[in-house]
Amino acid sequence: MQRMTRQRTAVADALSTVEDFRSAQQLHELLRDQGHGIGLATVYRTLQALAEAGVVDVLRTADGESVYRRCERREHHHHLVCRTCGATVEIDGPAVESWADRIAASHGFTDITHTVELFGTCAACAAASGQDDVATGG
Amino acid sequence: MQRMTRQRTAVADALSTVEDFRSAQQLHELLRDQGHGIGLATVYRTLQALAEAGVVDVLRTADGESVYRRCERREHHHHLVCRTCGATVEIDGPAVESWADRIAASHGFTDITHTVELFGTCAACAAASGQDDVATGG
DNA sequence: GCGAAGTTGACAATCATTTTCACCCCCACT
DNA sequence: AGTGGGGGTGAAAATGATTGTCAACTTCGC
Ligand SMILES: [Zn+2]
Ligand SMILES: [Zn+2]
Ligand SMILES: [Zn+2]
Ligand SMILES: [Zn+2]
């Protein structure tokens, strides 16, 4: 039986107030800063449970760290993530879904799942970086 | 300057004889079995170098382990990987490439990269699993 | 309020990968 | 063929995210 505890509420709340993908450690630090006494292991366990329940999305950063985000949609979707600031856009790709299934089936594969994530530099970060270049140059 | 050493040759050779994605540790064990004395750290370093040179492809398994494969094509492509036996098919997705760029651009993102990998059960493994079911059932 | 059962958290353990660093050996040059 | 210097090697230690441990602690149905 799942019980509602102070810690679980805190993690859920923290996820609601954050827009971007965050690691367990970042969330732990955030919660500590907010004055919640909470153990790191508990943050990990809670995030894992939320991920299994499909309440939060998980993805691995380039350096292998797991990051979590409470997305608007509960249904299957993908993400466009800013490599610099973590800004995230939820994206749909019906064409990709059917393409994946079709390709896999044509090779005799079944029970298909897919990973599709886009990474880039958001407009804000590109502008900031452009500023830096100018500043550096002059 | 890159030097050609016994160890680097051995790793390259091992990759050529293997069809599927393999982890650094698996390759290290394979090399040891073949009688090559080679350190694990060297295997890691060599695979990393090969990956940076674009000679081998890398992807992360569900549990976060990096696996490497010498693919036929040097150009950009994706993979369809059997979750059970690791059998791999190189796949092309021109539609996906343009879709990714279009979506990202429409959100003001630049400098786009994408991760697209398909996982499933290959025909052979599906058949084997079906056999198991029959065997278990009778 | 009680108590069984789920939860917590400090700390140890895991485990892939990286770093260290003293020794090794490849190779351009002679 | 010999040599030197600088890249390469590997055993062992370090790293760092994540997981396991387990005694103490809450939660919640009664
Ligand atoms: Zn950004
Ligand atoms: Zn999809
Ligand atoms: Zn298979
Ligand atoms: Zn692509």
mmCIF file of C-alpha atoms (C1' of nucleotides) and ligand atoms in Angstrom:
data_model
loop_
_atom_site.group_PDB
_atom_site.id
_atom_site.type_symbol
_atom_site.label_atom_id
_atom_site.label_comp_id
_atom_site.label_asym_id
_atom_site.label_seq_id
_atom_site.Cartn_x
_atom_site.Cartn_y
_atom_site.Cartn_z
ATOM 1 C CA MET A 1 0.000 0.000 0.000
ATOM 2 C CA GLN A 2 1.312 3.456 -0.920
ATOM 3 C CA ARG A 3 1.343 5.969 1.887
ATOM 4 C CA MET A 4 1.417 9.702 1.558
ATOM 5 C CA THR A 5 4.361 11.099 3.421
ATOM 6 C CA ARG A 6 5.826 14.533 3.924
ATOM 7 C CA GLN A 7 8.777 13.553 1.737
ATOM 8 C CA ARG A 8 6.740 12.306 -1.208
ATOM 9 C CA THR A 9 4.611 15.399 -1.159
ATOM 10 C CA ALA A 10 7.718 17.550 -1.129
ATOM 11 C CA VAL A 11 9.231 15.779 -4.136
ATOM 12 C CA ALA A 12 5.983 15.990 -6.076
ATOM 13 C CA ASP A 13 5.678 19.687 -5.254
ATOM 14 C CA ALA A 14 9.253 20.358 -6.252
ATOM 15 C CA LEU A 15 8.659 18.697 -9.604
ATOM 16 C CA SER A 16 5.608 20.863 -10.176
ATOM 17 C CA THR A 17 7.536 24.051 -9.635
ATOM 18 C CA VAL A 18 10.337 23.122 -12.001
ATOM 19 C CA GLU A 19 10.077 23.403 -15.779
ATOM 20 C CA ASP A 20 13.161 21.531 -16.880
ATOM 21 C CA PHE A 21 14.606 18.100 -16.512
ATOM 22 C CA ARG A 22 16.430 17.820 -13.203
ATOM 23 C CA SER A 23 18.587 15.150 -11.675
ATOM 24 C CA ALA A 24 17.781 13.448 -8.392
ATOM 25 C CA GLN A 25 20.703 15.240 -6.820
ATOM 26 C CA GLN A 26 19.562 18.633 -8.061
ATOM 27 C CA LEU A 27 16.081 18.025 -6.708
ATOM 28 C CA HIS A 28 17.532 16.863 -3.426
ATOM 29 C CA GLU A 29 19.549 20.043 -3.130
ATOM 30 C CA LEU A 30 16.543 22.141 -4.073
ATOM 31 C CA LEU A 31 14.452 20.470 -1.369
ATOM 32 C CA ARG A 32 17.174 20.943 1.193
ATOM 33 C CA ASP A 33 17.412 24.615 0.285
ATOM 34 C CA GLN A 34 13.667 24.916 0.778
ATOM 35 C CA GLY A 35 14.163 23.648 4.298
ATOM 36 C CA HIS A 36 12.741 20.173 3.807
ATOM 37 C CA GLY A 37 14.815 17.612 5.578
ATOM 38 C CA ILE A 38 14.891 14.740 3.132
ATOM 39 C CA GLY A 39 17.375 11.996 2.416
ATOM 40 C CA LEU A 40 18.969 11.559 -0.982
ATOM 41 C CA ALA A 41 17.973 7.903 -1.089
ATOM 42 C CA THR A 42 14.371 8.887 -0.547
ATOM 43 C CA VAL A 43 14.508 11.320 -3.444
ATOM 44 C CA TYR A 44 15.860 8.551 -5.669
ATOM 45 C CA ARG A 45 13.228 6.090 -4.521
ATOM 46 C CA THR A 46 10.413 8.562 -4.966
ATOM 47 C CA LEU A 47 11.492 9.599 -8.439
ATOM 48 C CA GLN A 48 11.811 5.981 -9.453
ATOM 49 C CA ALA A 49 8.317 5.252 -8.218
ATOM 50 C CA LEU A 50 6.917 8.278 -10.032
ATOM 51 C CA ALA A 51 8.686 7.242 -13.212
ATOM 52 C CA GLU A 52 7.317 3.716 -13.005
ATOM 53 C CA ALA A 53 3.868 5.130 -12.457
ATOM 54 C CA GLY A 54 4.336 7.186 -15.596
ATOM 55 C CA VAL A 55 3.881 10.419 -13.688
ATOM 56 C CA VAL A 56 7.305 11.756 -14.604
ATOM 57 C CA ASP A 57 9.486 11.286 -17.656
ATOM 58 C CA VAL A 58 13.102 10.198 -17.379
ATOM 59 C CA LEU A 59 15.945 10.563 -19.790
ATOM 60 C CA ARG A 60 19.679 10.187 -19.578
ATOM 61 C CA THR A 61 21.962 13.101 -20.215
ATOM 62 C CA ALA A 62 25.040 12.753 -22.366
ATOM 63 C CA ASP A 63 27.093 11.900 -19.296
ATOM 64 C CA GLY A 64 24.707 9.191 -18.206
ATOM 65 C CA GLU A 65 22.883 10.980 -15.430
ATOM 66 C CA SER A 66 19.148 10.366 -15.106
ATOM 67 C CA VAL A 67 17.012 13.478 -15.193
ATOM 68 C CA TYR A 68 13.333 13.756 -14.376
ATOM 69 C CA ARG A 69 10.500 16.009 -15.430
ATOM 70 C CA ARG A 70 6.809 16.245 -14.765
ATOM 71 C CA CYS A 71 5.391 16.643 -18.266
ATOM 72 C CA GLU A 72 2.054 18.138 -19.235
ATOM 73 C CA ARG A 73 1.026 15.083 -21.174
ATOM 74 C CA ARG A 74 0.763 11.672 -19.673
ATOM 75 C CA GLU A 75 0.589 10.098 -23.125
ATOM 76 C CA HIS A 76 3.616 9.003 -25.124
ATOM 77 C CA HIS A 77 5.650 11.909 -26.431
ATOM 78 C CA HIS A 78 9.212 13.057 -26.963
ATOM 79 C CA HIS A 79 11.353 16.031 -25.976
ATOM 80 C CA LEU A 80 13.364 18.831 -27.451
ATOM 81 C CA VAL A 81 15.866 19.857 -24.810
ATOM 82 C CA CYS A 82 18.236 22.800 -24.661
ATOM 83 C CA ARG A 83 21.708 21.465 -24.113
ATOM 84 C CA THR A 84 22.688 24.613 -22.245
ATOM 85 C CA CYS A 85 19.795 25.626 -19.985
ATOM 86 C CA GLY A 86 17.665 22.496 -20.032
ATOM 87 C CA ALA A 87 14.579 24.249 -21.396
ATOM 88 C CA THR A 88 12.245 21.546 -22.648
ATOM 89 C CA VAL A 89 9.533 21.367 -25.272
ATOM 90 C CA GLU A 90 7.245 18.359 -25.435
ATOM 91 C CA ILE A 91 6.889 17.200 -29.001
ATOM 92 C CA ASP A 92 4.656 14.854 -30.934
ATOM 93 C CA GLY A 93 5.774 12.754 -33.843
ATOM 94 C CA PRO A 94 2.999 10.596 -35.228
ATOM 95 C CA ALA A 95 5.045 10.086 -38.381
ATOM 96 C CA VAL A 96 7.995 8.891 -36.346
ATOM 97 C CA GLU A 97 5.858 6.499 -34.348
ATOM 98 C CA SER A 98 4.555 4.768 -37.451
ATOM 99 C CA TRP A 99 7.961 4.886 -39.139
ATOM 100 C CA ALA A 100 9.539 3.137 -36.167
ATOM 101 C CA ASP A 101 6.929 0.411 -36.072
ATOM 102 C CA ARG A 102 7.052 -0.089 -39.818
ATOM 103 C CA ILE A 103 10.858 -0.337 -39.991
ATOM 104 C CA ALA A 104 11.036 -2.692 -37.043
ATOM 105 C CA ALA A 105 8.283 -4.923 -38.398
ATOM 106 C CA SER A 106 9.929 -5.046 -41.821
ATOM 107 C CA HIS A 107 12.961 -6.596 -40.125
ATOM 108 C CA GLY A 108 10.886 -9.126 -38.248
ATOM 109 C CA PHE A 109 11.232 -7.430 -34.896
ATOM 110 C CA THR A 110 8.357 -7.353 -32.429
ATOM 111 C CA ASP A 111 7.632 -5.733 -29.092
ATOM 112 C CA ILE A 112 9.101 -2.457 -30.266
ATOM 113 C CA THR A 113 10.018 0.517 -28.154
ATOM 114 C CA HIS A 114 11.899 3.571 -29.258
ATOM 115 C CA THR A 115 14.005 6.383 -27.958
ATOM 116 C CA VAL A 116 13.687 9.697 -29.765
ATOM 117 C CA GLU A 117 15.088 12.812 -28.169
ATOM 118 C CA LEU A 118 16.224 16.068 -29.742
ATOM 119 C CA PHE A 119 18.925 18.262 -28.294
ATOM 120 C CA GLY A 120 19.866 21.759 -29.355
ATOM 121 C CA THR A 121 20.438 25.327 -28.264
ATOM 122 C CA CYS A 122 17.325 27.319 -27.500
ATOM 123 C CA ALA A 123 16.830 30.814 -28.904
ATOM 124 C CA ALA A 124 17.577 32.444 -25.540
ATOM 125 C CA CYS A 125 20.842 30.575 -25.118
ATOM 126 C CA ALA A 126 21.847 31.194 -28.731
ATOM 127 C CA ALA A 127 21.286 34.925 -28.194
ATOM 128 C CA ALA A 128 23.260 34.875 -24.961
ATOM 129 C CA SER A 129 26.060 33.025 -26.656
ATOM 130 C CA GLY A 130 26.002 35.522 -29.518
ATOM 131 C CA GLN A 131 26.317 38.335 -26.960
ATOM 132 C CA ASP A 132 29.292 36.601 -25.438
ATOM 133 C CA ASP A 133 30.962 36.377 -28.814
ATOM 134 C CA VAL A 134 30.453 40.091 -29.368
ATOM 135 C CA ALA A 135 31.697 40.914 -25.891
ATOM 136 C CA THR A 136 34.722 38.704 -26.342
ATOM 137 C CA GLY A 137 35.378 40.147 -29.773
ATOM 138 C CA GLY A 138 35.243 43.803 -28.665
ATOM 139 C CA MET B 1 50.356 11.603 -32.761
ATOM 140 C CA GLN B 2 48.423 8.326 -32.784
ATOM 141 C CA ARG B 3 50.593 5.259 -32.613
ATOM 142 C CA MET B 4 49.660 1.794 -33.727
ATOM 143 C CA THR B 5 50.097 -0.591 -30.846
ATOM 144 C CA ARG B 6 49.423 -4.259 -30.300
ATOM 145 C CA GLN B 7 46.514 -3.340 -28.024
ATOM 146 C CA ARG B 8 44.810 -0.976 -30.452
ATOM 147 C CA THR B 9 45.093 -3.485 -33.235
ATOM 148 C CA ALA B 10 43.586 -6.148 -31.012
ATOM 149 C CA VAL B 11 40.606 -3.997 -30.092
ATOM 150 C CA ALA B 12 39.999 -3.032 -33.708
ATOM 151 C CA ASP B 13 40.198 -6.672 -34.756
ATOM 152 C CA ALA B 14 37.844 -7.753 -32.008
ATOM 153 C CA LEU B 15 35.315 -5.169 -33.132
ATOM 154 C CA SER B 16 35.525 -6.448 -36.682
ATOM 155 C CA THR B 17 34.723 -9.999 -35.668
ATOM 156 C CA VAL B 18 31.710 -9.031 -33.598
ATOM 157 C CA GLU B 19 28.324 -8.265 -35.098
ATOM 158 C CA ASP B 20 26.507 -6.825 -32.130
ATOM 159 C CA PHE B 21 26.919 -3.963 -29.747
ATOM 160 C CA ARG B 22 29.309 -4.949 -26.961
ATOM 161 C CA SER B 23 30.381 -3.268 -23.781
ATOM 162 C CA ALA B 24 33.978 -2.371 -22.997
ATOM 163 C CA GLN B 25 34.006 -5.083 -20.367
ATOM 164 C CA GLN B 26 32.692 -7.715 -22.744
ATOM 165 C CA LEU B 27 35.317 -6.799 -25.311
ATOM 166 C CA HIS B 28 37.994 -6.872 -22.645
ATOM 167 C CA GLU B 29 36.954 -10.352 -21.600
ATOM 168 C CA LEU B 30 36.838 -11.457 -25.219
ATOM 169 C CA LEU B 31 40.357 -10.198 -25.807
ATOM 170 C CA ARG B 32 41.623 -11.867 -22.657
ATOM 171 C CA ASP B 33 40.034 -15.144 -23.761
ATOM 172 C CA GLN B 34 41.801 -14.801 -27.081
ATOM 173 C CA GLY B 35 45.063 -14.622 -25.194
ATOM 174 C CA HIS B 36 45.774 -10.931 -25.648
ATOM 175 C CA GLY B 37 47.076 -9.401 -22.494
ATOM 176 C CA ILE B 38 45.319 -6.055 -22.393
ATOM 177 C CA GLY B 39 44.232 -3.788 -19.573
ATOM 178 C CA LEU B 40 40.647 -2.800 -19.074
ATOM 179 C CA ALA B 41 41.575 0.869 -18.963
ATOM 180 C CA THR B 42 43.205 0.532 -22.360
ATOM 181 C CA VAL B 43 40.075 -1.013 -23.811
ATOM 182 C CA TYR B 44 38.057 1.913 -22.479
ATOM 183 C CA ARG B 45 40.528 4.455 -23.834
ATOM 184 C CA THR B 46 40.718 2.808 -27.224
ATOM 185 C CA LEU B 47 36.954 2.527 -27.622
ATOM 186 C CA GLN B 48 36.570 6.140 -26.634
ATOM 187 C CA ALA B 49 39.105 7.202 -29.227
ATOM 188 C CA LEU B 50 37.451 5.104 -31.908
ATOM 189 C CA ALA B 51 34.080 6.575 -31.024
ATOM 190 C CA GLU B 52 35.416 10.117 -31.207
ATOM 191 C CA ALA B 53 36.947 9.318 -34.570
ATOM 192 C CA GLY B 54 33.550 8.141 -35.738
ATOM 193 C CA VAL B 55 34.865 4.659 -36.430
ATOM 194 C CA VAL B 56 32.529 2.968 -33.978
ATOM 195 C CA ASP B 57 29.024 3.799 -32.821
ATOM 196 C CA VAL B 58 28.117 4.021 -29.164
ATOM 197 C CA LEU B 59 24.809 3.744 -27.436
ATOM 198 C CA ARG B 60 23.679 3.306 -23.882
ATOM 199 C CA THR B 61 21.727 0.290 -22.809
ATOM 200 C CA ALA B 62 18.690 0.607 -20.577
ATOM 201 C CA ASP B 63 20.874 0.195 -17.503
ATOM 202 C CA GLY B 64 23.266 2.912 -18.581
ATOM 203 C CA GLU B 65 26.134 0.817 -19.865
ATOM 204 C CA SER B 66 27.903 2.039 -22.997
ATOM 205 C CA VAL B 67 28.060 -0.440 -25.836
ATOM 206 C CA TYR B 68 30.113 -0.170 -29.002
ATOM 207 C CA ARG B 69 29.803 -1.467 -32.533
ATOM 208 C CA ARG B 70 31.749 -1.124 -35.736
ATOM 209 C CA CYS B 71 29.019 -0.299 -38.238
ATOM 210 C CA GLU B 72 29.111 -0.799 -42.000
ATOM 211 C CA ARG B 73 28.298 2.799 -42.697
ATOM 212 C CA ARG B 74 30.374 5.659 -41.505
ATOM 213 C CA GLU B 75 27.582 8.121 -42.307
ATOM 214 C CA HIS B 76 24.855 9.092 -39.886
ATOM 215 C CA HIS B 77 22.371 6.307 -39.251
ATOM 216 C CA HIS B 78 20.358 4.678 -36.498
ATOM 217 C CA HIS B 79 19.897 1.207 -35.053
ATOM 218 C CA LEU B 80 17.306 -1.431 -34.481
ATOM 219 C CA VAL B 81 18.596 -3.601 -31.665
ATOM 220 C CA CYS B 82 17.307 -6.879 -30.259
ATOM 221 C CA ARG B 83 16.767 -6.452 -26.569
ATOM 222 C CA THR B 84 17.535 -10.127 -25.965
ATOM 223 C CA CYS B 85 20.473 -11.109 -28.158
ATOM 224 C CA GLY B 86 21.788 -7.737 -29.267
ATOM 225 C CA ALA B 87 21.344 -8.432 -32.979
ATOM 226 C CA THR B 88 21.579 -5.089 -34.740
ATOM 227 C CA VAL B 89 20.224 -3.664 -37.975
ATOM 228 C CA GLU B 90 21.476 -0.348 -39.271
ATOM 229 C CA ILE B 91 18.586 1.788 -40.378
ATOM 230 C CA ASP B 92 18.093 4.952 -42.347
ATOM 231 C CA GLY B 93 15.435 7.520 -41.677
ATOM 232 C CA PRO B 94 15.604 10.461 -44.010
ATOM 233 C CA ALA B 95 12.078 11.402 -42.989
ATOM 234 C CA VAL B 96 13.085 11.406 -39.345
ATOM 235 C CA GLU B 97 16.135 13.529 -40.021
ATOM 236 C CA SER B 98 14.111 16.269 -41.684
ATOM 237 C CA TRP B 99 11.317 15.961 -39.147
ATOM 238 C CA ALA B 100 13.779 16.464 -36.296
ATOM 239 C CA ASP B 101 15.340 19.520 -37.905
ATOM 240 C CA ARG B 102 11.982 21.010 -38.809
ATOM 241 C CA ILE B 103 10.489 20.549 -35.332
ATOM 242 C CA ALA B 104 13.564 21.911 -33.620
ATOM 243 C CA ALA B 105 13.778 24.915 -35.943
ATOM 244 C CA SER B 106 10.087 25.677 -35.462
ATOM 245 C CA HIS B 107 10.805 26.086 -31.756
ATOM 246 C CA GLY B 108 13.766 28.355 -32.373
ATOM 247 C CA PHE B 109 16.360 25.744 -31.489
ATOM 248 C CA THR B 110 19.642 25.541 -33.364
ATOM 249 C CA ASP B 111 22.632 23.246 -33.423
ATOM 250 C CA ILE B 112 20.381 20.203 -33.352
ATOM 251 C CA THR B 113 21.405 16.648 -32.677
ATOM 252 C CA HIS B 114 19.101 13.716 -32.125
ATOM 253 C CA THR B 115 18.977 10.300 -30.587
ATOM 254 C CA VAL B 116 16.821 7.751 -32.352
ATOM 255 C CA GLU B 117 17.151 4.101 -31.457
ATOM 256 C CA LEU B 118 14.685 1.254 -31.798
ATOM 257 C CA PHE B 119 14.603 -1.750 -29.496
ATOM 258 C CA GLY B 120 12.648 -4.927 -29.926
ATOM 259 C CA THR B 121 12.743 -8.689 -30.057
ATOM 260 C CA CYS B 122 14.212 -10.171 -33.219
ATOM 261 C CA ALA B 123 12.478 -12.992 -35.066
ATOM 262 C CA ALA B 124 14.949 -15.589 -33.799
ATOM 263 C CA CYS B 125 14.500 -14.586 -30.177
ATOM 264 C CA ALA B 126 10.728 -14.393 -30.563
ATOM 265 C CA ALA B 127 10.737 -17.939 -31.955
ATOM 266 C CA ALA B 128 12.994 -19.161 -29.142
ATOM 267 C CA SER B 129 10.745 -17.519 -26.597
ATOM 268 C CA GLY B 130 7.713 -19.122 -28.228
ATOM 269 C CA GLN B 131 9.451 -22.508 -27.953
ATOM 270 C CA ASP B 132 10.087 -21.866 -24.294
ATOM 271 C CA ASP B 133 6.430 -21.119 -23.758
ATOM 272 C CA VAL B 134 5.461 -24.387 -25.429
ATOM 273 C CA ALA B 135 8.066 -26.296 -23.458
ATOM 274 C CA THR B 136 6.936 -24.675 -20.228
ATOM 275 C CA GLY B 137 3.302 -25.343 -21.074
ATOM 276 C CA GLY B 138 3.789 -29.062 -21.827
ATOM 277 C "C1'" DG C 1 -4.474 5.546 20.979
ATOM 278 C "C1'" DC C 2 -2.384 1.052 18.987
ATOM 279 C "C1'" DG C 3 0.269 -1.533 16.209
ATOM 280 C "C1'" DA C 4 1.485 -3.667 11.875
ATOM 281 C "C1'" DA C 5 3.464 -2.474 7.810
ATOM 282 C "C1'" DG C 6 5.193 0.836 4.817
ATOM 283 C "C1'" DT C 7 8.966 4.645 4.975
ATOM 284 C "C1'" DT C 8 12.916 7.003 5.998
ATOM 285 C "C1'" DG C 9 17.888 8.235 6.081
ATOM 286 C "C1'" DA C 10 22.711 7.848 7.345
ATOM 287 C "C1'" DC C 11 26.037 5.053 5.709
ATOM 288 C "C1'" DA C 12 28.016 1.235 3.291
ATOM 289 C "C1'" DA C 13 28.199 -1.073 -0.946
ATOM 290 C "C1'" DT C 14 28.096 -1.440 -6.089
ATOM 291 C "C1'" DC C 15 29.853 -0.882 -10.341
ATOM 292 C "C1'" DA C 16 30.964 1.229 -14.705
ATOM 293 C "C1'" DT C 17 34.185 4.427 -15.925
ATOM 294 C "C1'" DT C 18 38.176 7.598 -15.127
ATOM 295 C "C1'" DT C 19 42.443 8.976 -13.256
ATOM 296 C "C1'" DT C 20 47.100 8.161 -11.579
ATOM 297 C "C1'" DC C 21 51.688 7.454 -12.371
ATOM 298 C "C1'" DA C 22 55.683 4.754 -12.953
ATOM 299 C "C1'" DC C 23 57.203 1.919 -16.432
ATOM 300 C "C1'" DC C 24 57.052 0.543 -21.440
ATOM 301 C "C1'" DC C 25 57.742 0.535 -26.403
ATOM 302 C "C1'" DC C 26 56.726 2.838 -31.012
ATOM 303 C "C1'" DC C 27 58.979 5.309 -34.562
ATOM 304 C "C1'" DA C 28 61.205 9.438 -36.767
ATOM 305 C "C1'" DC C 29 65.728 10.439 -37.177
ATOM 306 C "C1'" DT C 30 70.383 9.350 -37.479
ATOM 307 C "C1'" DA D 1 70.485 -0.944 -36.003
ATOM 308 C "C1'" DG D 2 70.506 2.360 -32.120
ATOM 309 C "C1'" DT D 3 68.475 6.100 -29.533
ATOM 310 C "C1'" DG D 4 65.420 9.478 -27.348
ATOM 311 C "C1'" DG D 5 61.299 11.450 -26.288
ATOM 312 C "C1'" DG D 6 56.766 11.313 -25.988
ATOM 313 C "C1'" DG D 7 52.689 8.797 -26.501
ATOM 314 C "C1'" DG D 8 50.819 4.330 -24.574
ATOM 315 C "C1'" DT D 9 49.972 0.912 -20.992
ATOM 316 C "C1'" DG D 10 48.015 -1.214 -16.840
ATOM 317 C "C1'" DA D 11 47.355 -2.183 -11.933
ATOM 318 C "C1'" DA D 12 45.391 -0.039 -8.583
ATOM 319 C "C1'" DA D 13 43.025 3.762 -6.511
ATOM 320 C "C1'" DA D 14 39.588 7.304 -7.218
ATOM 321 C "C1'" DT D 15 35.157 8.911 -8.779
ATOM 322 C "C1'" DG D 16 30.409 9.424 -8.667
ATOM 323 C "C1'" DA D 17 25.783 8.194 -9.539
ATOM 324 C "C1'" DT D 18 22.774 4.956 -7.875
ATOM 325 C "C1'" DT D 19 21.283 1.073 -4.827
ATOM 326 C "C1'" DG D 20 21.207 -1.808 -0.607
ATOM 327 C "C1'" DT D 21 21.028 -2.110 4.483
ATOM 328 C "C1'" DC D 22 18.581 -1.879 8.586
ATOM 329 C "C1'" DA D 23 17.210 0.192 12.880
ATOM 330 C "C1'" DA D 24 14.282 3.847 14.035
ATOM 331 C "C1'" DC D 25 10.243 6.208 12.615
ATOM 332 C "C1'" DT D 26 5.660 7.510 10.640
ATOM 333 C "C1'" DT D 27 1.147 6.556 8.773
ATOM 334 C "C1'" DC D 28 -3.488 4.967 8.878
ATOM 335 C "C1'" DG D 29 -7.138 1.543 9.590
ATOM 336 C "C1'" DC D 30 -9.344 0.064 13.514
HETATM 337 ZN ZN ZN E 1 18.602 27.197 -23.421
HETATM 338 ZN ZN ZN E 2 7.432 7.951 -29.908
HETATM 339 ZN ZN ZN E 3 17.499 -11.441 -30.894
HETATM 340 ZN ZN ZN E 4 19.294 10.645 -37.588
#
